[in-house]
Amino acid sequence: MNPLGRRCATAVVAVAAVAVAMTGCAPGSPTATSTFELYFLGGQSNMDGYGYVDELPDQLRGEADRVMIFTGLSALDDDPAGGIGVWEPLRPGYGTGFRTDGTANQIADRFGPELMFGRTIGNLKPQSRIAIVKYSMGGTGLAAGVGYGSWDPDYADGEGLNQYDHALTTIRNALSVADIDGDGKADRLGPAGIVWMQGEADAYDSEESADAYEENLERMMNLLRSALRIDDLPVVIGKITDSGMAEDGSVMDYIDAVQSAQEAFTSRDKCATLVTITEEISYLDDGWHYDTDGYLRLGTAFARAAMELEQACGPG
């Protein structure tokens, strides 16, 4: 696959810099290796997550067995800190408000789809170790100049860093760690899938950004596949929906075009699938973000869809 855009070379360089970590042969690392199946989770605020940790049942409050997570710091375009992070066992608290200085994480009181995604995919693969790399930023769009930041690989303002760059930095930082679980063994990270929850900003901004979404979505998924070095890596897309919490009954005036684009992309790409559980889950009063139960259901649906897609398409 030949990814498009001015940062195609950047994606290749980012991966080349961490190739030894992906193969578990980092210089100076132990010869014994542990293997993890790697999933990249990306998007905007409903990937960030607004579920309340204090509303979780006791059985979901502790660390997940055999699941590690690296959450890259969310940052505006041009912020050089975007994508820094630290590997930790998966637990609640990687939602909106999560912070990190690259040496220690500050867990938030919110969580997102990653919580039940990691727990569910771990249960579905009882013999596997799971590694989640997450980068998301609320209010960001695929089209240039949309929202609070842009994922468009060709869009550069100021210092030229945008959300796509932050995602690549997150991947590079995550994969540069030879021993992600600290057990003294070098870790081999094998990309297994991408989960994407985004599109609200493009559906809200303009008819132009919504009409361009199908092309932009396909381009971004292919760029992320390239960054993870598997052309047909399974991709799970979360369908965006409208809460209807607006005076005219529609929060996003151009949502139909974005929904159609999501359906078209996943129908055309044999290694992509659309998760539609979002049609059934409830929103917080802000009209944009799902409630606690919604994120639990969404993460579970993402994991089941990823598993089904891997069986049909394969992770590589």
Short mmCIF file of C-alpha atoms in Angstrom, two decimals:
data_model
loop_
_atom_site.label_atom_id
_atom_site.label_comp_id
_atom_site.label_asym_id
_atom_site.label_seq_id
_atom_site.Cartn_x
_atom_site.Cartn_y
_atom_site.Cartn_z
CA MET A 1 0.00 0.00 0.00
CA ASN A 2 1.25 3.46 -0.85
CA PRO A 3 -0.15 5.84 1.80
CA LEU A 4 -1.05 9.32 0.63
CA GLY A 5 0.03 12.71 1.92
CA ARG A 6 3.12 14.71 2.81
CA ARG A 7 3.74 12.71 5.97
CA CYS A 8 3.88 9.27 4.37
CA ALA A 9 7.64 9.27 4.82
CA THR A 10 7.15 10.37 8.43
CA ALA A 11 5.02 7.30 9.09
CA VAL A 12 7.67 5.02 7.65
CA VAL A 13 10.42 6.74 9.63
CA ALA A 14 8.38 6.56 12.82
CA VAL A 15 7.97 2.82 12.42
CA ALA A 16 11.54 2.22 11.31
CA ALA A 17 12.77 3.89 14.49
CA VAL A 18 10.94 1.34 16.61
CA ALA A 19 11.20 -1.75 14.43
CA VAL A 20 13.53 -3.44 16.90
CA ALA A 21 10.96 -2.97 19.67
CA MET A 22 8.22 -4.51 17.56
CA THR A 23 10.31 -7.59 16.91
CA GLY A 24 11.38 -7.87 20.53
CA CYS A 25 15.08 -7.56 19.69
CA ALA A 26 15.95 -4.17 21.17
CA PRO A 27 19.67 -3.63 21.75
CA GLY A 28 20.72 -4.66 25.23
CA SER A 29 17.39 -6.30 26.05
CA PRO A 30 17.05 -9.83 27.45
CA THR A 31 16.95 -12.64 24.91
CA ALA A 32 13.72 -14.09 26.31
CA THR A 33 10.59 -12.48 24.84
CA SER A 34 6.91 -12.04 25.63
CA THR A 35 4.39 -11.52 22.84
CA PHE A 36 1.56 -8.99 22.97
CA GLU A 37 -1.24 -8.40 20.46
CA LEU A 38 -1.32 -4.66 19.79
CA TYR A 39 -4.44 -2.56 19.14
CA PHE A 40 -4.43 1.15 18.28
CA LEU A 41 -7.45 3.10 19.55
CA GLY A 42 -7.94 6.59 18.12
CA GLY A 43 -10.43 9.36 17.45
CA GLN A 44 -12.03 12.27 19.27
CA SER A 45 -13.97 12.78 22.50
CA ASN A 46 -16.07 9.62 22.48
CA MET A 47 -12.80 7.72 22.24
CA ASP A 48 -11.40 9.88 25.04
CA GLY A 49 -14.32 8.73 27.17
CA TYR A 50 -16.70 10.46 29.58
CA GLY A 51 -17.79 7.46 31.62
CA TYR A 52 -17.63 7.98 35.38
CA VAL A 53 -15.20 5.74 37.25
CA ASP A 54 -17.21 6.06 40.46
CA GLU A 55 -20.22 4.51 38.69
CA LEU A 56 -18.35 1.32 37.83
CA PRO A 57 -19.10 -1.96 39.60
CA ASP A 58 -16.38 -3.21 41.93
CA GLN A 59 -15.25 -5.96 39.54
CA LEU A 60 -14.20 -3.37 36.94
CA ARG A 61 -12.24 -1.06 39.26
CA GLY A 62 -9.01 -3.04 39.47
CA GLU A 63 -6.31 -3.85 36.95
CA ALA A 64 -7.15 -6.08 34.01
CA ASP A 65 -5.21 -9.32 33.74
CA ARG A 66 -2.78 -9.57 30.80
CA VAL A 67 -3.69 -6.15 29.35
CA MET A 68 -1.28 -3.20 29.15
CA ILE A 69 -2.11 0.31 27.92
CA PHE A 70 -0.11 3.27 26.64
CA THR A 71 -2.22 6.43 26.41
CA GLY A 72 -0.56 9.28 24.54
CA LEU A 73 -1.06 12.75 25.99
CA SER A 74 -3.87 14.56 24.14
CA ALA A 75 -2.64 17.89 22.85
CA LEU A 76 -3.66 20.70 20.54
CA ASP A 77 -1.97 21.06 17.18
CA ASP A 78 1.62 22.37 17.48
CA ASP A 79 2.05 21.17 21.07
CA PRO A 80 5.29 19.12 21.13
CA ALA A 81 4.12 17.20 24.22
CA GLY A 82 1.41 15.40 22.25
CA GLY A 83 1.84 11.62 22.41
CA ILE A 84 4.06 11.25 25.46
CA GLY A 85 3.02 8.52 27.89
CA VAL A 86 3.86 5.52 30.05
CA TRP A 87 2.89 1.84 29.80
CA GLU A 88 0.68 0.60 32.66
CA PRO A 89 -1.70 -2.28 33.34
CA LEU A 90 -5.19 -1.39 32.10
CA ARG A 91 -7.51 0.03 34.77
CA PRO A 92 -10.19 2.74 34.87
CA GLY A 93 -9.10 6.34 34.44
CA TYR A 94 -7.82 6.80 30.89
CA GLY A 95 -10.73 9.01 29.86
CA THR A 96 -11.07 12.78 29.59
CA GLY A 97 -8.88 14.51 32.14
CA PHE A 98 -6.12 11.90 31.91
CA ARG A 99 -2.68 13.49 32.05
CA THR A 100 0.91 12.30 31.85
CA ASP A 101 4.35 13.87 31.89
CA GLY A 102 5.94 10.92 30.10
CA THR A 103 7.35 9.45 33.29
CA ALA A 104 4.20 8.97 35.39
CA ASN A 105 0.48 8.96 34.61
CA GLN A 106 -2.21 10.96 36.39
CA ILE A 107 -5.32 8.80 36.22
CA ALA A 108 -8.62 10.63 35.66
CA ASP A 109 -12.08 10.08 37.13
CA ARG A 110 -13.41 9.17 33.65
CA PHE A 111 -12.91 6.24 31.30
CA GLY A 112 -13.60 5.42 27.68
CA PRO A 113 -14.11 2.40 25.40
CA GLU A 114 -10.60 1.13 26.18
CA LEU A 115 -11.69 -0.28 29.54
CA MET A 116 -14.14 -2.90 28.30
CA PHE A 117 -12.36 -3.30 25.00
CA GLY A 118 -9.24 -4.47 26.77
CA ARG A 119 -11.07 -6.64 29.28
CA THR A 120 -13.31 -8.21 26.65
CA ILE A 121 -10.63 -8.89 24.05
CA GLY A 122 -8.52 -10.37 26.84
CA ASN A 123 -11.36 -12.71 27.80
CA LEU A 124 -11.91 -13.64 24.16
CA LYS A 125 -8.20 -14.44 23.83
CA PRO A 126 -7.39 -16.16 27.14
CA GLN A 127 -4.00 -17.35 25.89
CA SER A 128 -2.92 -13.91 24.65
CA ARG A 129 -1.42 -10.79 26.16
CA ILE A 130 -2.98 -7.55 24.97
CA ALA A 131 -1.34 -4.15 24.42
CA ILE A 132 -3.49 -1.06 23.79
CA VAL A 133 -2.02 2.12 22.33
CA LYS A 134 -4.50 4.99 22.57
CA TYR A 135 -4.39 8.51 21.20
CA SER A 136 -7.48 10.68 20.91
CA MET A 137 -8.34 14.35 21.19
CA GLY A 138 -11.80 15.76 21.72
CA GLY A 139 -13.33 17.96 19.05
CA THR A 140 -10.84 17.08 16.31
CA GLY A 141 -11.70 16.50 12.66
CA LEU A 142 -10.31 14.67 9.65
CA ALA A 143 -10.82 17.68 7.39
CA ALA A 144 -8.28 20.48 7.46
CA GLY A 145 -9.12 23.30 9.86
CA VAL A 146 -12.06 21.52 11.49
CA GLY A 147 -12.64 21.60 15.24
CA TYR A 148 -9.93 21.95 17.88
CA GLY A 149 -7.30 20.14 15.84
CA SER A 150 -6.83 18.39 12.51
CA TRP A 151 -5.91 14.82 11.57
CA ASP A 152 -5.32 15.86 7.95
CA PRO A 153 -1.75 14.74 7.08
CA ASP A 154 -1.40 17.68 4.68
CA TYR A 155 -2.61 20.33 7.12
CA ALA A 156 0.14 22.29 8.81
CA ASP A 157 -0.04 25.50 10.78
CA GLY A 158 2.50 27.07 13.10
CA GLU A 159 5.13 24.44 13.87
CA GLY A 160 3.44 21.91 11.60
CA LEU A 161 2.36 19.39 14.25
CA ASN A 162 -1.21 18.14 14.19
CA GLN A 163 -3.26 15.22 15.49
CA TYR A 164 -1.85 12.77 12.97
CA ASP A 165 1.65 13.68 14.10
CA HIS A 166 0.62 13.19 17.74
CA ALA A 167 -0.77 9.75 16.90
CA LEU A 168 2.49 8.77 15.18
CA THR A 169 4.43 10.07 18.18
CA THR A 170 2.24 8.00 20.49
CA ILE A 171 2.89 4.86 18.44
CA ARG A 172 6.60 5.58 18.27
CA ASN A 173 6.87 6.24 22.01
CA ALA A 174 4.84 3.16 22.89
CA LEU A 175 6.83 0.84 20.66
CA SER A 176 10.20 2.21 21.74
CA VAL A 177 9.83 0.52 25.14
CA ALA A 178 11.49 -2.89 25.03
CA ASP A 179 9.82 -4.31 28.16
CA ILE A 180 6.31 -2.84 28.45
CA ASP A 181 5.19 -4.87 31.47
CA GLY A 182 8.43 -4.63 33.42
CA ASP A 183 8.91 -8.38 33.85
CA GLY A 184 12.51 -8.35 32.66
CA LYS A 185 11.69 -9.88 29.27
CA ALA A 186 11.82 -8.04 25.97
CA ASP A 187 8.34 -7.78 24.45
CA ARG A 188 7.32 -8.50 20.87
CA LEU A 189 4.32 -6.35 19.85
CA GLY A 190 2.29 -7.70 16.95
CA PRO A 191 -0.30 -5.27 15.50
CA ALA A 192 -3.75 -6.89 15.56
CA GLY A 193 -6.20 -4.08 14.81
CA ILE A 194 -7.30 -0.45 14.78
CA VAL A 195 -10.41 0.93 16.51
CA TRP A 196 -11.63 4.37 15.41
CA MET A 197 -14.35 6.50 17.09
CA GLN A 198 -14.54 9.89 15.38
CA GLY A 199 -16.55 11.97 12.93
CA GLU A 200 -18.69 14.26 15.06
CA ALA A 201 -16.51 17.32 14.39
CA ASP A 202 -16.69 16.80 10.62
CA ALA A 203 -20.46 16.22 10.81
CA TYR A 204 -20.91 19.42 12.81
CA ASP A 205 -18.57 21.78 10.97
CA SER A 206 -19.79 22.05 7.39
CA GLU A 207 -21.26 20.32 4.38
CA GLU A 208 -17.79 20.35 2.82
CA SER A 209 -16.11 18.52 5.70
CA ALA A 210 -18.91 15.97 5.85
CA ASP A 211 -18.84 15.34 2.10
CA ALA A 212 -15.07 14.79 2.24
CA TYR A 213 -15.30 12.33 5.13
CA GLU A 214 -15.30 9.09 3.16
CA GLU A 215 -12.09 9.94 1.33
CA ASN A 216 -10.49 11.31 4.49
CA LEU A 217 -11.48 8.28 6.57
CA GLU A 218 -10.07 5.82 4.06
CA ARG A 219 -6.87 7.81 3.82
CA MET A 220 -6.41 7.98 7.59
CA MET A 221 -7.03 4.28 8.13
CA ASN A 222 -4.54 3.40 5.41
CA LEU A 223 -1.95 5.74 6.92
CA LEU A 224 -2.41 4.15 10.36
CA ARG A 225 -2.15 0.70 8.79
CA SER A 226 1.08 1.82 7.15
CA ALA A 227 2.41 3.14 10.45
CA LEU A 228 1.73 -0.28 11.98
CA ARG A 229 3.24 -1.97 8.90
CA ILE A 230 0.25 -4.13 7.89
CA ASP A 231 -1.66 -3.05 4.78
CA ASP A 232 -4.82 -5.02 5.56
CA LEU A 233 -4.84 -4.60 9.33
CA PRO A 234 -8.41 -5.05 10.65
CA VAL A 235 -10.20 -1.74 11.28
CA VAL A 236 -13.24 -1.30 13.54
CA ILE A 237 -15.22 1.93 13.07
CA GLY A 238 -17.71 3.25 15.61
CA LYS A 239 -20.81 4.74 13.98
CA ILE A 240 -21.46 8.30 15.11
CA THR A 241 -25.01 9.15 16.16
CA ASP A 242 -26.93 12.29 17.08
CA SER A 243 -28.40 12.73 20.56
CA GLY A 244 -31.07 15.05 19.17
CA MET A 245 -30.45 17.41 22.11
CA ALA A 246 -30.78 20.59 20.09
CA GLU A 247 -33.63 22.98 19.47
CA ASP A 248 -34.04 21.78 15.91
CA GLY A 249 -33.57 18.13 16.93
CA SER A 250 -30.13 17.71 15.36
CA VAL A 251 -26.81 18.47 17.05
CA MET A 252 -24.88 17.75 13.84
CA ASP A 253 -26.52 19.11 10.72
CA TYR A 254 -24.39 17.04 8.33
CA ILE A 255 -24.37 13.72 10.17
CA ASP A 256 -26.13 11.82 7.38
CA ALA A 257 -23.18 12.34 5.04
CA VAL A 258 -20.66 11.16 7.63
CA GLN A 259 -22.73 8.11 8.55
CA SER A 260 -23.04 7.22 4.87
CA ALA A 261 -19.29 7.63 4.49
CA GLN A 262 -18.62 5.28 7.41
CA GLU A 263 -20.96 2.69 5.95
CA ALA A 264 -19.45 3.03 2.47
CA PHE A 265 -15.89 2.64 3.70
CA THR A 266 -16.58 -0.41 5.83
CA SER A 267 -18.66 -2.01 3.07
CA ARG A 268 -15.90 -1.52 0.51
CA ASP A 269 -12.94 -2.55 2.69
CA LYS A 270 -13.03 -6.27 3.39
CA CYS A 271 -10.88 -5.78 6.50
CA ALA A 272 -13.10 -3.10 8.07
CA THR A 273 -16.37 -3.26 9.96
CA LEU A 274 -18.89 -0.80 11.41
CA VAL A 275 -20.09 -1.03 15.02
CA THR A 276 -23.62 0.31 15.38
CA ILE A 277 -24.27 -0.23 19.11
CA THR A 278 -24.10 3.57 19.35
CA GLU A 279 -27.65 3.66 17.97
CA GLU A 280 -28.84 2.09 21.23
CA ILE A 281 -26.82 3.79 23.96
CA SER A 282 -27.68 6.91 25.96
CA TYR A 283 -26.03 10.32 26.20
CA LEU A 284 -25.02 12.59 29.02
CA ASP A 285 -26.88 15.87 29.32
CA ASP A 286 -24.21 17.64 27.25
CA GLY A 287 -25.69 16.01 24.15
CA TRP A 288 -22.32 14.87 22.78
CA HIS A 289 -20.95 12.13 25.01
CA TYR A 290 -22.21 8.71 26.00
CA ASP A 291 -23.06 7.80 29.58
CA THR A 292 -21.16 5.33 31.73
CA ASP A 293 -23.13 2.29 30.60
CA GLY A 294 -22.72 3.43 27.00
CA TYR A 295 -18.93 3.27 27.17
CA LEU A 296 -19.06 -0.17 28.73
CA ARG A 297 -21.31 -1.41 25.94
CA LEU A 298 -19.27 0.34 23.25
CA GLY A 299 -15.95 -1.11 24.42
CA THR A 300 -17.46 -4.57 24.56
CA ALA A 301 -18.91 -4.22 21.05
CA PHE A 302 -15.58 -2.97 19.71
CA ALA A 303 -13.79 -6.03 21.10
CA ARG A 304 -16.32 -8.51 19.73
CA ALA A 305 -16.25 -6.83 16.32
CA ALA A 306 -12.44 -6.88 16.29
CA MET A 307 -12.43 -10.57 17.13
CA GLU A 308 -14.92 -11.42 14.39
CA LEU A 309 -13.02 -9.33 11.86
CA GLU A 310 -9.69 -10.95 12.75
CA GLN A 311 -11.21 -14.39 12.22
CA ALA A 312 -12.57 -13.37 8.83
CA CYS A 313 -9.71 -11.17 7.64
CA GLY A 314 -6.72 -11.99 9.83
CA PRO A 315 -4.41 -9.53 11.59
CA GLY A 316 -1.90 -9.46 8.78
#
